[in-house]
Short mmCIF file of C-alpha atoms in Angstrom, two decimals:
data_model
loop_
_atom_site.label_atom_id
_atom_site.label_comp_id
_atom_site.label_asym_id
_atom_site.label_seq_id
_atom_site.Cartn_x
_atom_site.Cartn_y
_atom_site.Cartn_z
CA UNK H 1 -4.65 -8.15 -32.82
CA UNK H 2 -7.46 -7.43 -29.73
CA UNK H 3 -10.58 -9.48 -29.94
CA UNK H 4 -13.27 -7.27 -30.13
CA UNK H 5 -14.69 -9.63 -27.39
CA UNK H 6 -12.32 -9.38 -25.24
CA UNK H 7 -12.73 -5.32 -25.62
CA UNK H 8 -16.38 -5.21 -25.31
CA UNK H 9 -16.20 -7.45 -22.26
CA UNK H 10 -13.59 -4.99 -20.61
CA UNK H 11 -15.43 -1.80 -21.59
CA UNK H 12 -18.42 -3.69 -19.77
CA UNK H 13 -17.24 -4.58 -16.74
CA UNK H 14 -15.15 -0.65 -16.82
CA UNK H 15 -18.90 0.38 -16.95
CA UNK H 16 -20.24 -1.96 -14.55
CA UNK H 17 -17.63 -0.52 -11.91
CA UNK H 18 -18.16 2.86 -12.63
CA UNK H 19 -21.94 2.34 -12.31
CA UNK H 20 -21.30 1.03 -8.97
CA UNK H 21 -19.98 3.90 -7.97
CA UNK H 22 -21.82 6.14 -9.00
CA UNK H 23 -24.55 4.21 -7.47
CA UNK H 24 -23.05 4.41 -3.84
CA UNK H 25 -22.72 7.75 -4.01
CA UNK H 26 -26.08 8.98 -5.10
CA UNK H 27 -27.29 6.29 -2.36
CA UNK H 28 -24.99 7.89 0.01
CA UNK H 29 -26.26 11.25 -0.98
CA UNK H 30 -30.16 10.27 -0.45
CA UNK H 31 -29.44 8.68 3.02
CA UNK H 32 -27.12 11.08 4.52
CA UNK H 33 -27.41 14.68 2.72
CA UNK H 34 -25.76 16.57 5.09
CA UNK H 35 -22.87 14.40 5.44
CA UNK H 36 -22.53 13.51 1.52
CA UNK H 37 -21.59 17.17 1.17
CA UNK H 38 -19.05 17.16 3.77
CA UNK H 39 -17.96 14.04 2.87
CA UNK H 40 -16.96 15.28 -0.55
CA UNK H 41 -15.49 18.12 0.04
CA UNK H 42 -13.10 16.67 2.67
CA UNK H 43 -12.07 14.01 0.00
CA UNK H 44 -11.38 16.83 -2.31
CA UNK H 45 -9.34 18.80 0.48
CA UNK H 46 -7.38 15.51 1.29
CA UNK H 47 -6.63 14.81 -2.46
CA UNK H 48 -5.30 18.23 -2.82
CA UNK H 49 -3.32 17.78 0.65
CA UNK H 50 -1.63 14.61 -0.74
CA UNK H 51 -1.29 15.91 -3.77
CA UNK H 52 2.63 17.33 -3.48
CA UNK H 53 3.06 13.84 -1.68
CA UNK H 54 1.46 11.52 -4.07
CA UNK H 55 2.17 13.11 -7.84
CA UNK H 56 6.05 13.47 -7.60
CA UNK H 57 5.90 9.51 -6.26
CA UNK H 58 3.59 8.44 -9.50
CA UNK H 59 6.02 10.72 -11.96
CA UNK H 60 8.94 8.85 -9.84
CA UNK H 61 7.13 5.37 -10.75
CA UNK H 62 7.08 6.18 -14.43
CA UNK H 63 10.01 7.48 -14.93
CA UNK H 64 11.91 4.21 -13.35
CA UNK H 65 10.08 2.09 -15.49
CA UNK H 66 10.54 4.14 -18.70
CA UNK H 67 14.38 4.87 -18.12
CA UNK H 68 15.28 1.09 -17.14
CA UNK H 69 16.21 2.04 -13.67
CA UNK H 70 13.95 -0.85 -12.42
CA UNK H 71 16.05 -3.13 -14.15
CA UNK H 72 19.24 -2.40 -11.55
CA UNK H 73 16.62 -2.29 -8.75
CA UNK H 74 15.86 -5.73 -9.64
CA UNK H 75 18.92 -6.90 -8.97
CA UNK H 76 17.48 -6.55 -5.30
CA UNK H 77 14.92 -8.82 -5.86
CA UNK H 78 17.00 -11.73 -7.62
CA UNK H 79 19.32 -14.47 -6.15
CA UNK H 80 18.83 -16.60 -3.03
CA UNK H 81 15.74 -15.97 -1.41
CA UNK H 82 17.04 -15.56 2.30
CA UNK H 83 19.30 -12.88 1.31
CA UNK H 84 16.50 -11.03 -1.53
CA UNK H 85 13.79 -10.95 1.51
CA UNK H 86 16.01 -9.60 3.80
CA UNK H 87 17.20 -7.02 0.87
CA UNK H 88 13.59 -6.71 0.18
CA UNK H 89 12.81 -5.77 4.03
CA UNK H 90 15.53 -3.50 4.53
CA UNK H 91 14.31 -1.34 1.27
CA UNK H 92 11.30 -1.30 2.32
CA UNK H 93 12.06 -0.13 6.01
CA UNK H 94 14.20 3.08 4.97
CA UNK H 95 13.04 4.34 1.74
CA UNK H 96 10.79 6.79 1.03
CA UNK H 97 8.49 5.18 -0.89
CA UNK H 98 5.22 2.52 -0.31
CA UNK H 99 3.25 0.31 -2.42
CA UNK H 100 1.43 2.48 -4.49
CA UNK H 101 3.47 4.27 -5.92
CA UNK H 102 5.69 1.50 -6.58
CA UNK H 103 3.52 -0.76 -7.64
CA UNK H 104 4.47 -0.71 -11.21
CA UNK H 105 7.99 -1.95 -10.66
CA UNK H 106 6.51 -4.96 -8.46
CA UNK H 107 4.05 -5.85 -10.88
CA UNK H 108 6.76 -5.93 -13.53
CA UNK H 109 8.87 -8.34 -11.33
CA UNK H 110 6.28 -10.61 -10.90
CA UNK H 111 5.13 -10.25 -14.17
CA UNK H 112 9.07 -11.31 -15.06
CA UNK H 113 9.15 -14.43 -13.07
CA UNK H 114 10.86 -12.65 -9.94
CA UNK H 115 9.61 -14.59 -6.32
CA UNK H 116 6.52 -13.26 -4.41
CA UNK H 117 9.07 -13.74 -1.46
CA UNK H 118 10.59 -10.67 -1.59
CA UNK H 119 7.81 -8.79 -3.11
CA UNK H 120 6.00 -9.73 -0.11
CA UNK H 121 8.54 -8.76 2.03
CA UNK H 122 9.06 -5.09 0.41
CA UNK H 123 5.00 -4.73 0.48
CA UNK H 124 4.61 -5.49 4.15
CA UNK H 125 7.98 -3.64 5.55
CA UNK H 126 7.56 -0.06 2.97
CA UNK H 127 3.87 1.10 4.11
CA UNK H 128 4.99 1.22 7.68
CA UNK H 129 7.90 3.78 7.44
CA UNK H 130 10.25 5.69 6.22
CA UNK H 131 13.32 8.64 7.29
CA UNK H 132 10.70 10.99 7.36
CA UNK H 133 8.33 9.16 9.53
CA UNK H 134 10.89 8.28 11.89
CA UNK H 135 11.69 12.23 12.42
CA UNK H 136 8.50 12.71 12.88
CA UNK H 137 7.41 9.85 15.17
CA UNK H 138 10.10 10.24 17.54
CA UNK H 139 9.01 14.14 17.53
CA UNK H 140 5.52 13.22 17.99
CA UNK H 141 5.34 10.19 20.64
CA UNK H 142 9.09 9.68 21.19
CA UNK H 143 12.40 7.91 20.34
CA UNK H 144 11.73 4.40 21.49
CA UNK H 145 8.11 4.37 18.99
CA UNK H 146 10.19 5.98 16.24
CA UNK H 147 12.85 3.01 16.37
CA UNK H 148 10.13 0.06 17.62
CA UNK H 149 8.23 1.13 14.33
CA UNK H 150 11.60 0.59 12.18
CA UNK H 151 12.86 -2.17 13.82
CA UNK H 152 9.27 -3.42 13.43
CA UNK H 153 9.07 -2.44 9.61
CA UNK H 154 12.08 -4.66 8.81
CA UNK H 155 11.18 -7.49 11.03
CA UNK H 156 7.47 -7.70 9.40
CA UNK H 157 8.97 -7.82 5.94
CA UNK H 158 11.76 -10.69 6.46
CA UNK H 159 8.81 -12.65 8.67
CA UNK H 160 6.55 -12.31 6.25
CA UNK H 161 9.18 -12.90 3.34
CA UNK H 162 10.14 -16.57 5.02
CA UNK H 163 6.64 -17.41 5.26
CA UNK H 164 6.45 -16.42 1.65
CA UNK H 165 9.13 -18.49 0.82
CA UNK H 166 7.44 -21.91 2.27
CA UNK H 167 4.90 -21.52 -0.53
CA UNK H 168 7.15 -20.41 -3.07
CA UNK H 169 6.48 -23.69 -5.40
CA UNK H 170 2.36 -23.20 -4.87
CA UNK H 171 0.61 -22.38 -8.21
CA UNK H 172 -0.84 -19.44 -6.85
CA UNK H 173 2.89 -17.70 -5.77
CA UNK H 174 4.49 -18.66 -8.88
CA UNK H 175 1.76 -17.00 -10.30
CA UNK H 176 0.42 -14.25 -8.18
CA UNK H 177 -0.65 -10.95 -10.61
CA UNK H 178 -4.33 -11.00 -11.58
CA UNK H 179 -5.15 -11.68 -15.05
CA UNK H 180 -6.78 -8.18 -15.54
CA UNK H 181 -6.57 -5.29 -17.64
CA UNK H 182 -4.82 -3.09 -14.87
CA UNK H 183 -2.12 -5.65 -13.84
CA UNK H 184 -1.40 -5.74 -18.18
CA UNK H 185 -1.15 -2.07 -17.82
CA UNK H 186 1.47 -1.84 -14.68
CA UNK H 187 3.81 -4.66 -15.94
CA UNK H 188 3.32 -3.91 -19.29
CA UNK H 189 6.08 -1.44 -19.58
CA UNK H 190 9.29 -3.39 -18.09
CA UNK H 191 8.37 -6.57 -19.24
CA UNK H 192 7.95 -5.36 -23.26
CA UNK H 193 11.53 -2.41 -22.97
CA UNK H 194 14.90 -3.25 -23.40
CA UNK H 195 16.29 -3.60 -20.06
CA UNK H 196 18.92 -0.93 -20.49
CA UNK H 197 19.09 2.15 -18.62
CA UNK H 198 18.81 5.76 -20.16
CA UNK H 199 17.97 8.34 -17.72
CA UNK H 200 16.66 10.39 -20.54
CA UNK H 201 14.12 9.16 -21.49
CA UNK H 202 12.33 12.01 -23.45
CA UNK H 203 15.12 11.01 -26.26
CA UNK H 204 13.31 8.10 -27.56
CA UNK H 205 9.38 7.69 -28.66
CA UNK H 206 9.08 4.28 -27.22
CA UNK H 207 10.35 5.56 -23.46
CA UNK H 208 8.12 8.41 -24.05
CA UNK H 209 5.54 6.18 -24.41
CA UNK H 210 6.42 3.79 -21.66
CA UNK H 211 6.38 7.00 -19.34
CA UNK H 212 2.84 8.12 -20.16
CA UNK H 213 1.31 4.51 -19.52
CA UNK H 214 3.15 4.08 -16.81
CA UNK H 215 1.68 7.34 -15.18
CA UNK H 216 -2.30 6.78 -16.30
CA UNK H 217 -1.94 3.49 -14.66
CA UNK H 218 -0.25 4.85 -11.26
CA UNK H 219 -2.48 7.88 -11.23
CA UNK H 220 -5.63 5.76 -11.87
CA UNK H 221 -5.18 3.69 -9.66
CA UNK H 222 -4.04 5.75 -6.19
CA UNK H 223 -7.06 8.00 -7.37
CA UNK H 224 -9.20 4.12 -7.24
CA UNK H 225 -7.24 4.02 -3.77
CA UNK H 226 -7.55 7.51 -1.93
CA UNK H 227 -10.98 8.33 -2.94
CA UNK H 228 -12.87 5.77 -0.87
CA UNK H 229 -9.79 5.78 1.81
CA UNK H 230 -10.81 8.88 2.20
CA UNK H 231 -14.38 8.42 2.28
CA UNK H 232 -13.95 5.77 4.84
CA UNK H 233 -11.72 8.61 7.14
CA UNK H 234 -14.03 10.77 7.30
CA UNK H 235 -16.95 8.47 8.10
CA UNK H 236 -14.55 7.31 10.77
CA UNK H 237 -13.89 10.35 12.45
CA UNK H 238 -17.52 11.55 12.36
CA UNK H 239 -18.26 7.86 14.39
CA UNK H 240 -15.24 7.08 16.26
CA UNK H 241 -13.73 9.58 19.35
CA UNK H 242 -10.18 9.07 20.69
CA UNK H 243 -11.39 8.30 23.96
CA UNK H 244 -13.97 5.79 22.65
CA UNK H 245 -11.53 3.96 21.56
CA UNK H 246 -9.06 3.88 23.89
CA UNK H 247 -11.63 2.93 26.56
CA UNK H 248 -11.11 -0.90 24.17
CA UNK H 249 -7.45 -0.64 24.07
CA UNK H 250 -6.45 0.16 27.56
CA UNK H 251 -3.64 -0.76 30.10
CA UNK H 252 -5.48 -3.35 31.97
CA UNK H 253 -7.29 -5.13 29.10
CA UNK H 254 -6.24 -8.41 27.65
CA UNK H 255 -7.68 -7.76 24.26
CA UNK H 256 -6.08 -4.45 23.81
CA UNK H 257 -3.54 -5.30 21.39
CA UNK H 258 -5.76 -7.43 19.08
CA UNK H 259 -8.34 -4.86 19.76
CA UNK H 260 -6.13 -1.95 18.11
CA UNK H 261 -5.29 -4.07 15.31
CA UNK H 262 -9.13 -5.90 14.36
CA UNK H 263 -10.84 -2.03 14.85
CA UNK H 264 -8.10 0.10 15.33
CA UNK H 265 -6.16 -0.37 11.93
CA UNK H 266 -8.94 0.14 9.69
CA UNK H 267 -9.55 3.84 11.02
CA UNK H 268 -5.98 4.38 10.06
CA UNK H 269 -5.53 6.14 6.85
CA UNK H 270 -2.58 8.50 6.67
CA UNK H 271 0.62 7.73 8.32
CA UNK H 272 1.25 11.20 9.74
CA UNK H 273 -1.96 11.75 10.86
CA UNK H 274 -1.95 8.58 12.70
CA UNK H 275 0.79 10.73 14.85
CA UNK H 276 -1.33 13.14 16.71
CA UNK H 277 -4.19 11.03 17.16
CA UNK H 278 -1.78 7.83 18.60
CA UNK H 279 -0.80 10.29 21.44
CA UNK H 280 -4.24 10.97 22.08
CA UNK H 281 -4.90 7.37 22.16
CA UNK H 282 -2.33 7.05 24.55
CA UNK H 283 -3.07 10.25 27.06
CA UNK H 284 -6.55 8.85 27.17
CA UNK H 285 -5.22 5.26 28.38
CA UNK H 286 -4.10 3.16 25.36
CA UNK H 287 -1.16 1.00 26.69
CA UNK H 288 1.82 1.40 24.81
CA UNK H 289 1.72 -2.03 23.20
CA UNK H 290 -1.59 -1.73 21.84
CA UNK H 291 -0.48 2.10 20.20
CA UNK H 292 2.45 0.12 18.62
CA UNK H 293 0.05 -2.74 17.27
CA UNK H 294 -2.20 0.24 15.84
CA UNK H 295 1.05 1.97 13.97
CA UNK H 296 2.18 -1.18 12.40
CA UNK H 297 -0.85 -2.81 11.33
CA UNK H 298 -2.24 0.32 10.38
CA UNK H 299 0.11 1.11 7.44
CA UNK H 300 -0.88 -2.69 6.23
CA UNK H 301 -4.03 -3.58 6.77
CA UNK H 302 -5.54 -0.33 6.62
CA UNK H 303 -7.76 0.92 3.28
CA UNK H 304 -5.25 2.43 2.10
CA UNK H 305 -1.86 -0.61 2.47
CA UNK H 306 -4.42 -3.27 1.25
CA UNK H 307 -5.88 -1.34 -1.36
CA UNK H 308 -2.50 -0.69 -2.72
CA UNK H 309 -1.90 -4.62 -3.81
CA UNK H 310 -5.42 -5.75 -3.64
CA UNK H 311 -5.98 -4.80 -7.61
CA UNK H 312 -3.66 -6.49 -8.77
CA UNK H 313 -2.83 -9.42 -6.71
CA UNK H 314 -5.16 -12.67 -7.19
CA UNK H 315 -7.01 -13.66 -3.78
CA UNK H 316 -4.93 -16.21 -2.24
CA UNK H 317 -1.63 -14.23 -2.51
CA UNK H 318 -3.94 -10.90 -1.35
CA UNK H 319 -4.89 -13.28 1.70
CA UNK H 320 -1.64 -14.40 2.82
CA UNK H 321 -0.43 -10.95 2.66
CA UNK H 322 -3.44 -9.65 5.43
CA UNK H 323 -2.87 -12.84 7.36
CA UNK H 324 1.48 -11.86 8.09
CA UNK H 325 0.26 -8.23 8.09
CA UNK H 326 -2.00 -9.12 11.03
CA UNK H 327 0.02 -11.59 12.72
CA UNK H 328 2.94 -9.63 12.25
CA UNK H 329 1.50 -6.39 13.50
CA UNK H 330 0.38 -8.59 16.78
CA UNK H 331 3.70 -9.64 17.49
CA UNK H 332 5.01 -6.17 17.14
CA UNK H 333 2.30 -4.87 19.30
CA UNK H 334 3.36 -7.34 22.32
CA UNK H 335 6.91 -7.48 22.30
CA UNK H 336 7.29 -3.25 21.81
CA UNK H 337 4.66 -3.74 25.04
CA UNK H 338 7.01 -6.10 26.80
CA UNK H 339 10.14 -4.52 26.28
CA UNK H 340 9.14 -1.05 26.73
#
């Protein structure tokens, strides 16, 4: 039975964060009225743009948890690390699919007692990429960025997989999900079914069930995610100019590539939109390097790839995965530089 305590406390603090917000925006509002408008109505546009995106990947999410699927997915995840983080990485690199919406199934797994070495190594390597983004980069900026960026997907996730693995016997890794209401929520589902697999799942009240949790939680929290990712694009594009930045994050400058990584990667929000303004970057100097740096690290360190784990993952495991997501992104950045 709930303590009462325990539920007061958590309708508190539900309150305290919504407060916040609310907060923020009215300040927002007082110190910038002509941009609060704006500012709302191009979140609102962009939620409705990811919209036929973002919904089929959340009813996705809750339907692999209800049916069991994420049971045989598992089986990805298990066994001797080297070969789970390389599993892990390739996943990742060539399926349509990125933390968010995920996030559910990994939560489970850790939830279950499965490594954060592979989890790590999915989370890092699936933001970056994915058939569709490889079409479209190569379309967009060409065939050597579209297969740096995979090649660079996969090798992210099994470096930052190993690295992973060092800690694997830490405290912290063996026990890496925050002890909060929305990380219950998320792993809730696998950890309390049977792990057998039904695809129909509207046959039985408790997969019924299982399916509607498992889709407030996703929706809840990509909505927690894209609203201020949003936010923060816009107030980035009303500050920041293509050829602002590229005058940082040119040929003949040594900090280029960290440069597009420490300031670049945060302005990064959507993958494809990254595209258009990447080519930009680069017609107005960027070196090619740097551009590569910005790609990579921008799927992971951006709002919207750290926001994706950051809920649910407690702070050391949260920092370790920014750390490889930034190193990683680096070394991407300077060997696509010196090879190309």
């Amino acid at each position: 039975m709930t303590d009462p305590t325990v539920v007061r406390r958590q309708i508190s603090k539900r309150h305290a964060v919504w407060g916040l917000c609310v907060a923020l925006i009215l300040g927002v509002a007082l110190a910038w009225p002509g941009h609060a408008v704006d500012a709302a109505l191009f979140v609102g546009w962009g939620l409705i743009a990811v919209a036929p995106i973002v919904v089929p990947g959340i009813l996705l999410a809750a339907w692999v948890i209800a049916s069991g699927a994420d049971s045989r997915i598992a089986t990805a995840f298990e066994g001797k690390t080297g070969r789970t983080v390389v599993a892990a990485s390739l996943i990742g690199a060539i399926t349509p699919v990125c933390g968010v919406t995920v996030l559910p199934l990994m939560a489970g797994l850790l939830a279950a007692g499965v490594p954060l070495a592979p989890i790590m190594a999915f989370w890092l390597s699936s933001p970056i990429t994915d058939p569709a983004m490889l079409a479209t980069t190569a379309a967009t900026l060409g065939l050597s960025f579209a297969v740096g960026k995979t090649l660079a997907a996969f090798g992210l996730g099994v470096f930052g997989g190993a690295i992973t693995a060092l800690f694997a016997n830490s405290p912290w890794a063996l026990n890496a999900l925050r002890d909060n209401g929305l990380a219950r929520q998320l792993s809730a589902a696998r950890c309390g079914q049977v792990q057998t697999f039904e695809p129909k799942i509207w046959r039985t009240k408790e997969r019924r069930r299982s399916f509607c949790t498992q889709f407030r939680a996703t929706a809840r929290l990509i909505l927690i995610c894209l609203i201020p990712a949003f936010a923060a694009e816009y107030t980035l594009n009303a500050a920041l100019t293509p050829g602002s930045l590229a005058a940082y994050v040119g040929e003949d400058q040594w900090w280029a590539i960290p440069a597009a990584v420490f300031v670049g990667a945060p302005a990064y929000i959507d993958g494809y939109a990254a595209l258009p303004l990447t080519r930009g970057l680069i017609d107005n100097g960027m070196s090619k390097g740097a551009a590569m740096a910005f790609l990579v690290s921008g799927g992971v360190v951006s709002i919207w790839g750290a926001m994706a784990i950051a809920p649910v993952l407690k702070l050391k495991p949260f920092m370790l995965y920014l750390l490889l997501a930034v190193l990683g992104s680096l070394g991407a950045g300077y060997v696509f530089g010196w090879i190309v």
